[in-house]
Short mmCIF file of C-alpha atoms in Angstrom, two decimals:
data_model
loop_
_atom_site.label_atom_id
_atom_site.label_comp_id
_atom_site.label_asym_id
_atom_site.label_seq_id
_atom_site.Cartn_x
_atom_site.Cartn_y
_atom_site.Cartn_z
CA MET N 1 -9.12 39.54 22.04
CA LYS N 2 -11.89 38.94 19.48
CA VAL N 3 -11.81 37.18 16.34
CA LEU N 4 -13.47 36.44 13.23
CA ILE N 5 -13.39 32.69 12.01
CA THR N 6 -14.47 32.32 8.62
CA GLY N 7 -15.82 28.94 7.99
CA GLY N 8 -16.51 28.57 12.07
CA ALA N 9 -19.36 26.16 11.20
CA GLY N 10 -17.29 23.92 9.36
CA PHE N 11 -15.23 20.76 11.02
CA ILE N 12 -11.51 23.22 11.29
CA GLY N 13 -12.95 26.01 12.39
CA SER N 14 -15.55 25.26 14.94
CA THR N 15 -13.11 23.28 16.79
CA VAL N 16 -10.66 26.25 16.71
CA ALA N 17 -13.31 28.31 18.01
CA SER N 18 -14.38 26.05 20.83
CA LYS N 19 -10.24 26.12 21.55
CA CYS N 20 -10.54 29.66 21.44
CA VAL N 21 -12.95 30.41 23.78
CA ASP N 22 -11.46 27.73 26.19
CA ALA N 23 -8.40 29.90 25.75
CA GLY N 24 -10.35 33.35 26.77
CA ILE N 25 -10.40 34.43 23.01
CA ASP N 26 -13.81 35.74 22.09
CA VAL N 27 -15.46 34.65 18.79
CA VAL N 28 -17.34 35.51 15.90
CA ILE N 29 -18.57 33.03 13.07
CA LEU N 30 -18.98 34.02 9.34
CA ASP N 31 -19.80 30.62 7.53
CA ASN N 32 -22.62 29.91 4.33
CA LEU N 33 -23.29 26.46 6.06
CA LEU N 34 -22.82 25.24 2.48
CA THR N 35 -21.02 22.11 4.15
CA GLY N 36 -20.79 23.52 7.78
CA ARG N 37 -23.33 22.87 10.66
CA ALA N 38 -25.73 25.83 12.20
CA GLU N 39 -25.41 23.64 15.54
CA PHE N 40 -21.79 24.22 15.63
CA ALA N 41 -22.50 28.01 14.81
CA HIS N 42 -24.90 28.65 17.35
CA ARG N 43 -22.94 28.50 20.37
CA PHE N 44 -21.32 31.77 19.26
CA PRO N 45 -21.70 35.79 17.55
CA PHE N 46 -23.04 33.92 14.36
CA TYR N 47 -23.81 35.77 10.84
CA CYS N 48 -24.93 33.49 7.76
CA GLY N 49 -23.16 34.47 4.73
CA ASP N 50 -21.05 34.77 1.89
CA ILE N 51 -17.00 35.46 2.47
CA ALA N 52 -17.38 37.85 -0.62
CA ASP N 53 -19.88 39.45 0.26
CA GLU N 54 -18.89 43.23 1.57
CA LYS N 55 -21.76 44.56 3.02
CA LEU N 56 -22.33 41.51 5.29
CA LEU N 57 -18.59 42.26 6.31
CA ASP N 58 -18.77 45.61 6.93
CA ARG N 59 -21.62 45.15 9.55
CA ILE N 60 -19.41 42.24 11.35
CA PHE N 61 -16.65 44.50 12.05
CA ALA N 62 -19.72 47.45 13.07
CA ASP N 63 -20.57 45.26 15.60
CA HIS N 64 -17.53 43.98 16.40
CA PRO N 65 -15.06 46.80 16.12
CA ASP N 66 -12.73 44.85 18.50
CA ILE N 67 -12.08 42.19 16.21
CA VAL N 68 -8.51 41.69 16.34
CA ALA N 69 -7.40 39.07 13.46
CA THR N 70 -9.42 37.19 10.71
CA VAL N 71 -8.65 32.98 11.19
CA HIS N 72 -9.90 32.24 7.29
CA CYS N 73 -10.93 28.27 7.44
CA ALA N 74 -13.87 28.72 4.72
CA ALA N 75 -13.05 27.04 1.73
CA LEU N 76 -14.29 23.64 -0.81
CA ILE N 77 -11.55 20.83 -0.05
CA VAL N 78 -12.29 17.87 -1.62
CA VAL N 79 -9.31 17.11 -3.81
CA GLY N 80 -12.02 14.62 -6.80
CA ASP N 81 -14.70 17.65 -6.52
CA SER N 82 -11.78 19.71 -7.35
CA VAL N 83 -10.68 17.49 -10.16
CA SER N 84 -14.21 17.72 -11.79
CA SER N 85 -15.24 21.18 -10.94
CA PRO N 86 -12.25 23.32 -10.67
CA ALA N 87 -13.97 26.65 -11.90
CA ARG N 88 -16.00 26.17 -8.66
CA TYR N 89 -12.70 26.11 -6.66
CA TYR N 90 -11.06 28.88 -7.85
CA GLU N 91 -14.00 30.80 -7.30
CA ASN N 92 -14.63 29.88 -3.53
CA ASN N 93 -11.39 29.35 -2.31
CA VAL N 94 -9.26 32.22 -4.57
CA SER N 95 -10.92 35.10 -5.63
CA LYS N 96 -13.51 34.80 -2.73
CA SER N 97 -10.96 34.97 -0.44
CA LEU N 98 -9.74 37.89 -2.28
CA THR N 99 -12.38 40.09 -1.95
CA LEU N 100 -12.21 38.88 1.76
CA VAL N 101 -8.86 40.56 2.63
CA SER N 102 -10.00 43.29 0.92
CA SER N 103 -12.92 43.55 3.16
CA VAL N 104 -10.61 42.90 6.32
CA LEU N 105 -8.35 45.23 5.50
CA ARG N 106 -10.40 47.81 4.41
CA ASN N 107 -12.15 47.63 8.06
CA GLY N 108 -8.59 47.90 9.66
CA CYS N 109 -8.33 44.36 11.21
CA GLU N 110 -4.41 43.59 10.10
CA ARG N 111 -4.10 40.41 11.20
CA PHE N 112 -4.97 37.06 9.18
CA LEU N 113 -4.00 33.44 9.72
CA PHE N 114 -5.11 31.34 6.79
CA SER N 115 -6.12 27.50 6.58
CA SER N 116 -3.23 26.15 4.40
CA SER N 117 -2.68 22.48 3.28
CA ALA N 118 0.32 20.65 2.87
CA ALA N 119 -0.87 19.72 -0.60
CA VAL N 120 0.43 22.38 -2.04
CA TYR N 121 3.89 20.84 -1.64
CA ALA N 122 5.67 18.63 -4.50
CA PRO N 123 5.37 15.14 -4.54
CA SER N 124 7.34 13.38 -1.89
CA ASP N 125 8.28 9.46 -1.06
CA GLY N 126 6.48 9.98 1.49
CA GLY N 127 9.17 11.72 3.49
CA CYS N 128 9.75 14.40 5.81
CA VAL N 129 8.97 17.89 4.44
CA ASP N 130 9.61 21.18 5.78
CA GLU N 131 8.43 24.50 5.15
CA HIS N 132 11.27 24.83 2.30
CA TRP N 133 10.01 21.70 0.23
CA ARG N 134 9.32 23.07 -3.27
CA ILE N 135 5.78 23.89 -3.80
CA ALA N 136 4.07 21.96 -6.72
CA PRO N 137 0.59 21.22 -6.63
CA GLN N 138 -1.36 17.95 -7.87
CA SER N 139 -4.47 19.10 -7.93
CA PRO N 140 -7.21 22.37 -8.62
CA TYR N 141 -7.91 21.78 -4.48
CA ALA N 142 -3.81 22.45 -3.96
CA HIS N 143 -3.52 25.09 -6.73
CA SER N 144 -6.29 27.17 -5.39
CA LYS N 145 -4.64 26.93 -1.84
CA ALA N 146 -1.24 27.98 -3.26
CA GLN N 147 -2.78 30.60 -5.57
CA PHE N 148 -4.03 32.43 -2.76
CA GLU N 149 -1.06 32.03 -0.25
CA THR N 150 0.71 33.73 -3.43
CA MET N 151 -1.83 36.81 -3.52
CA LEU N 152 -1.71 37.04 0.56
CA ASP N 153 2.13 36.64 0.15
CA ASP N 154 1.86 39.90 -2.48
CA ILE N 155 -0.58 41.80 -0.29
CA VAL N 156 1.65 41.64 3.01
CA ALA N 157 4.74 42.92 1.69
CA ALA N 158 2.39 45.74 -0.32
CA THR N 159 0.49 46.82 2.80
CA GLY N 160 0.06 46.82 6.40
CA LEU N 161 -1.10 43.07 6.16
CA SER N 162 0.37 40.47 8.77
CA ALA N 163 -0.22 36.87 7.62
CA ILE N 164 0.03 33.63 8.87
CA SER N 165 -0.14 30.66 7.20
CA LEU N 166 -0.88 27.29 8.61
CA ARG N 167 -0.19 24.29 6.50
CA TYR N 168 -2.28 21.64 7.68
CA PHE N 169 -1.45 17.74 6.93
CA ASN N 170 -4.11 15.54 7.20
CA PRO N 171 -6.74 16.55 10.23
CA VAL N 172 -8.20 13.37 12.04
CA GLY N 173 -10.46 13.38 15.41
CA ALA N 174 -13.32 15.46 17.01
CA ASP N 175 -13.18 17.83 19.66
CA PRO N 176 -12.66 15.71 22.50
CA GLU N 177 -15.75 17.39 24.40
CA LEU N 178 -17.57 16.13 21.62
CA ARG N 179 -18.42 19.73 20.97
CA SER N 180 -17.85 19.05 17.18
CA GLY N 181 -16.37 17.25 14.61
CA PRO N 182 -16.57 15.84 11.55
CA ALA N 183 -19.94 16.80 9.51
CA SER N 184 -20.00 14.92 6.59
CA ALA N 185 -22.17 11.78 6.05
CA ARG N 186 -20.01 11.03 2.76
CA PRO N 187 -16.42 11.20 4.12
CA THR N 188 -13.32 11.71 1.14
CA HIS N 189 -10.73 11.15 3.24
CA ALA N 190 -9.40 7.40 4.69
CA LEU N 191 -9.79 7.41 8.18
CA GLY N 192 -13.69 8.30 7.45
CA LYS N 193 -13.80 5.80 4.49
CA LEU N 194 -12.82 3.41 7.27
CA PHE N 195 -15.63 4.11 9.49
CA GLU N 196 -17.87 4.29 6.67
CA SER N 197 -16.48 0.58 5.70
CA TYR N 198 -16.76 -0.33 9.04
CA SER N 199 -20.10 0.84 9.42
CA THR N 200 -21.63 -0.59 6.55
CA GLY N 201 -19.77 -3.97 6.07
CA THR N 202 -18.45 -2.47 2.52
CA PRO N 203 -14.82 -3.05 1.55
CA PHE N 204 -12.22 0.03 2.17
CA ARG N 205 -10.45 0.64 -1.04
CA VAL N 206 -6.61 1.01 -0.41
CA THR N 207 -5.83 3.67 -3.59
CA GLY N 208 -2.79 3.10 -4.70
CA THR N 209 -0.14 0.12 -3.17
CA ASP N 210 2.43 0.62 -6.10
CA TRP N 211 3.86 4.02 -4.21
CA PRO N 212 7.73 4.02 -3.51
CA THR N 213 6.79 3.59 0.14
CA ARG N 214 7.39 0.60 2.69
CA ASP N 215 4.88 -1.22 2.24
CA GLY N 216 3.69 0.00 -1.17
CA SER N 217 0.65 2.14 0.09
CA GLY N 218 0.58 5.96 0.16
CA VAL N 219 1.90 8.05 3.53
CA ARG N 220 -0.08 10.43 5.43
CA ASP N 221 0.65 12.69 8.06
CA TYR N 222 -2.70 12.08 10.56
CA VAL N 223 -2.96 15.03 13.05
CA HIS N 224 -5.47 15.43 16.00
CA VAL N 225 -7.73 18.25 15.30
CA TRP N 226 -7.30 19.19 18.63
CA ASP N 227 -3.70 20.00 18.02
CA LEU N 228 -4.53 21.78 15.21
CA ALA N 229 -6.60 24.33 16.84
CA ASP N 230 -4.05 24.35 20.01
CA ALA N 231 -1.85 25.96 17.00
CA HIS N 232 -4.01 28.24 16.31
CA VAL N 233 -4.99 29.66 19.93
CA ARG N 234 -0.49 29.87 20.13
CA ALA N 235 -0.44 31.65 16.40
CA LEU N 236 -3.32 34.38 17.76
CA GLU N 237 -1.25 34.68 21.29
CA ARG N 238 2.39 35.29 19.28
CA PHE N 239 1.09 36.96 16.19
CA ASP N 240 2.79 40.07 16.34
CA ARG N 241 6.07 38.41 17.87
CA VAL N 242 6.07 35.38 14.93
CA THR N 243 5.54 38.04 11.95
CA ALA N 244 7.26 41.42 13.50
CA ASP N 245 10.65 40.65 11.42
CA SER N 246 9.26 39.57 8.60
CA SER N 247 7.69 41.40 5.21
CA ARG N 248 6.12 38.36 4.08
CA MET N 249 3.98 35.90 5.03
CA THR N 250 5.43 33.41 7.89
CA VAL N 251 4.25 29.41 6.72
CA VAL N 252 3.73 27.05 9.18
CA ASN N 253 3.86 22.91 8.91
CA LEU N 254 1.47 21.76 11.35
CA GLY N 255 1.70 17.63 11.23
CA SER N 256 1.73 14.86 13.85
CA GLY N 257 5.88 14.79 12.45
CA ARG N 258 5.01 10.72 12.03
CA GLY N 259 4.00 9.11 8.48
CA THR N 260 1.51 6.63 7.95
CA THR N 261 0.83 4.20 5.31
CA VAL N 262 -2.80 3.65 4.71
CA TRP N 263 -2.28 -0.17 5.39
CA GLU N 264 -0.78 1.23 9.10
CA LEU N 265 -3.80 3.29 9.10
CA VAL N 266 -5.95 0.03 9.04
CA HIS N 267 -4.19 -1.98 11.44
CA THR N 268 -4.39 0.63 13.62
CA PHE N 269 -7.93 1.18 12.99
CA GLU N 270 -8.47 -2.37 13.62
CA ASN N 271 -6.46 -2.31 16.88
CA VAL N 272 -8.54 0.30 18.36
CA LEU N 273 -11.33 -1.06 17.37
CA GLY N 274 -11.20 -4.59 18.29
CA GLU N 275 -12.18 -5.99 14.97
CA ASP N 276 -11.40 -6.66 11.43
CA VAL N 277 -12.11 -4.47 8.23
CA ASP N 278 -12.93 -6.13 5.04
CA VAL N 279 -9.97 -4.08 2.62
CA VAL N 280 -9.54 -4.25 -1.06
CA ALA N 281 -6.62 -3.18 -2.96
CA ALA N 282 -7.44 -0.59 -5.69
CA ASP N 283 -5.90 1.90 -8.54
CA ARG N 284 -4.79 5.13 -7.63
CA ARG N 285 -6.92 8.29 -7.98
CA THR N 286 -6.46 11.29 -9.67
CA GLY N 287 -4.32 14.01 -7.77
CA ASP N 288 -3.28 11.13 -5.25
CA THR N 289 0.21 11.67 -4.35
CA ALA N 290 2.95 8.65 -2.51
CA GLY N 291 2.26 11.58 0.31
CA ALA N 292 4.07 12.50 3.23
CA TYR N 293 4.75 13.87 6.65
CA ALA N 294 5.27 16.77 8.31
CA SER N 295 8.97 18.92 10.25
CA ASN N 296 7.41 20.56 12.72
CA ASP N 297 10.50 22.32 13.59
CA ARG N 298 9.30 25.99 13.02
CA ALA N 299 6.08 25.33 14.62
CA LEU N 300 8.02 24.60 17.68
CA ARG N 301 10.33 27.53 17.55
CA LEU N 302 7.45 30.06 16.65
CA LEU N 303 4.54 29.22 18.19
CA GLY N 304 6.16 26.88 21.21
CA TRP N 305 3.66 23.83 19.59
CA VAL N 306 4.46 20.38 19.92
CA PRO N 307 1.56 17.68 18.73
CA THR N 308 0.52 15.53 22.04
CA PHE N 309 -2.40 13.35 20.62
CA THR N 310 -2.22 10.20 19.15
CA LEU N 311 -3.59 8.75 15.76
CA GLU N 312 -4.62 6.27 18.05
CA GLN N 313 -6.71 8.96 20.38
CA GLY N 314 -7.86 10.62 16.80
CA ILE N 315 -9.80 7.06 16.25
CA GLU N 316 -11.40 7.03 19.51
CA ASP N 317 -12.54 10.23 19.58
CA THR N 318 -14.27 10.11 16.10
CA ALA N 319 -15.48 6.77 17.15
CA ARG N 320 -16.96 9.15 20.00
CA TRP N 321 -17.92 11.67 18.02
CA LEU N 322 -20.09 9.67 15.28
CA VAL N 323 -22.63 8.45 18.12
CA VAL N 324 -23.04 11.89 18.77
CA ARG N 325 -23.46 12.82 14.81
CA ALA N 326 -26.06 10.16 14.73
CA HIS N 327 -27.92 11.84 17.05
CA LEU N 328 -27.54 15.19 15.34
CA LEU N 329 -28.17 14.02 12.19
CA ASN N 330 -31.56 11.89 12.93
CA SER N 331 -32.96 14.61 14.87
CA VAL N 332 -32.66 17.15 11.90
#
């Protein structure tokens, strides 16, 4: 089996690529390197370019006519940036992704695996959500994911395309073999900010302490990126079986199945690293919600997938990766 991974030089895409190769699946990477790292992509057949470049897509499929599925990981993902630059997010995550679908269909590739987000769900009070939970995005980023899912669903109903949308919760960690990991030197997610505070000696901000949760801080579901990658491999291997009885897109949650508050994340971080972190309470950010955690029942039933890595392992793998990343950035 050979697959095309868009955004394959990014954190998630490169980890999925490594897991695919470990499972005997051949990989071709397409990435514009806007946020991805060339070092992550050059281990594979790599095309540097845009997902909306139709001529480039045609060339990729001409060079690799045995590609049987597209794994679409390319996206802009920073919630705060999406609030200040919504048009940029709709252009990249919706418009260009639609052009990508047209290109892969034109080239006879009718299996499409989409990296979506649990951010599409309506706010919860920190509880468990399944795939039937109401859709009500709270940011332009989340809207862009939900809108593309809607379009993808309609395209599946009208064409020969089959699609699975994997709704990620909060990815953490790194490839346990440290072949890739979070590349940004300016993280925006909670665990990245914790490591930034730890390394710089600046206070970590708990944004929002009056949510209707057990300790007032937001709840997140931290799922190890290697578990996410494993779910992608299982989805590819079972793709036709999963989509055989459906004329619509199949949606699957991917989370740890456990809710962790921000305060609990801080305490776990301190326990793993053996040191305290300076923490301050701060106001809620635009686009934030109380959060939620995943019901993984459908992932178990359709993919045979159960997450196996703990939050502690995610923190440990991130710490090991940051040593590698520092060398990587200093060598450029």
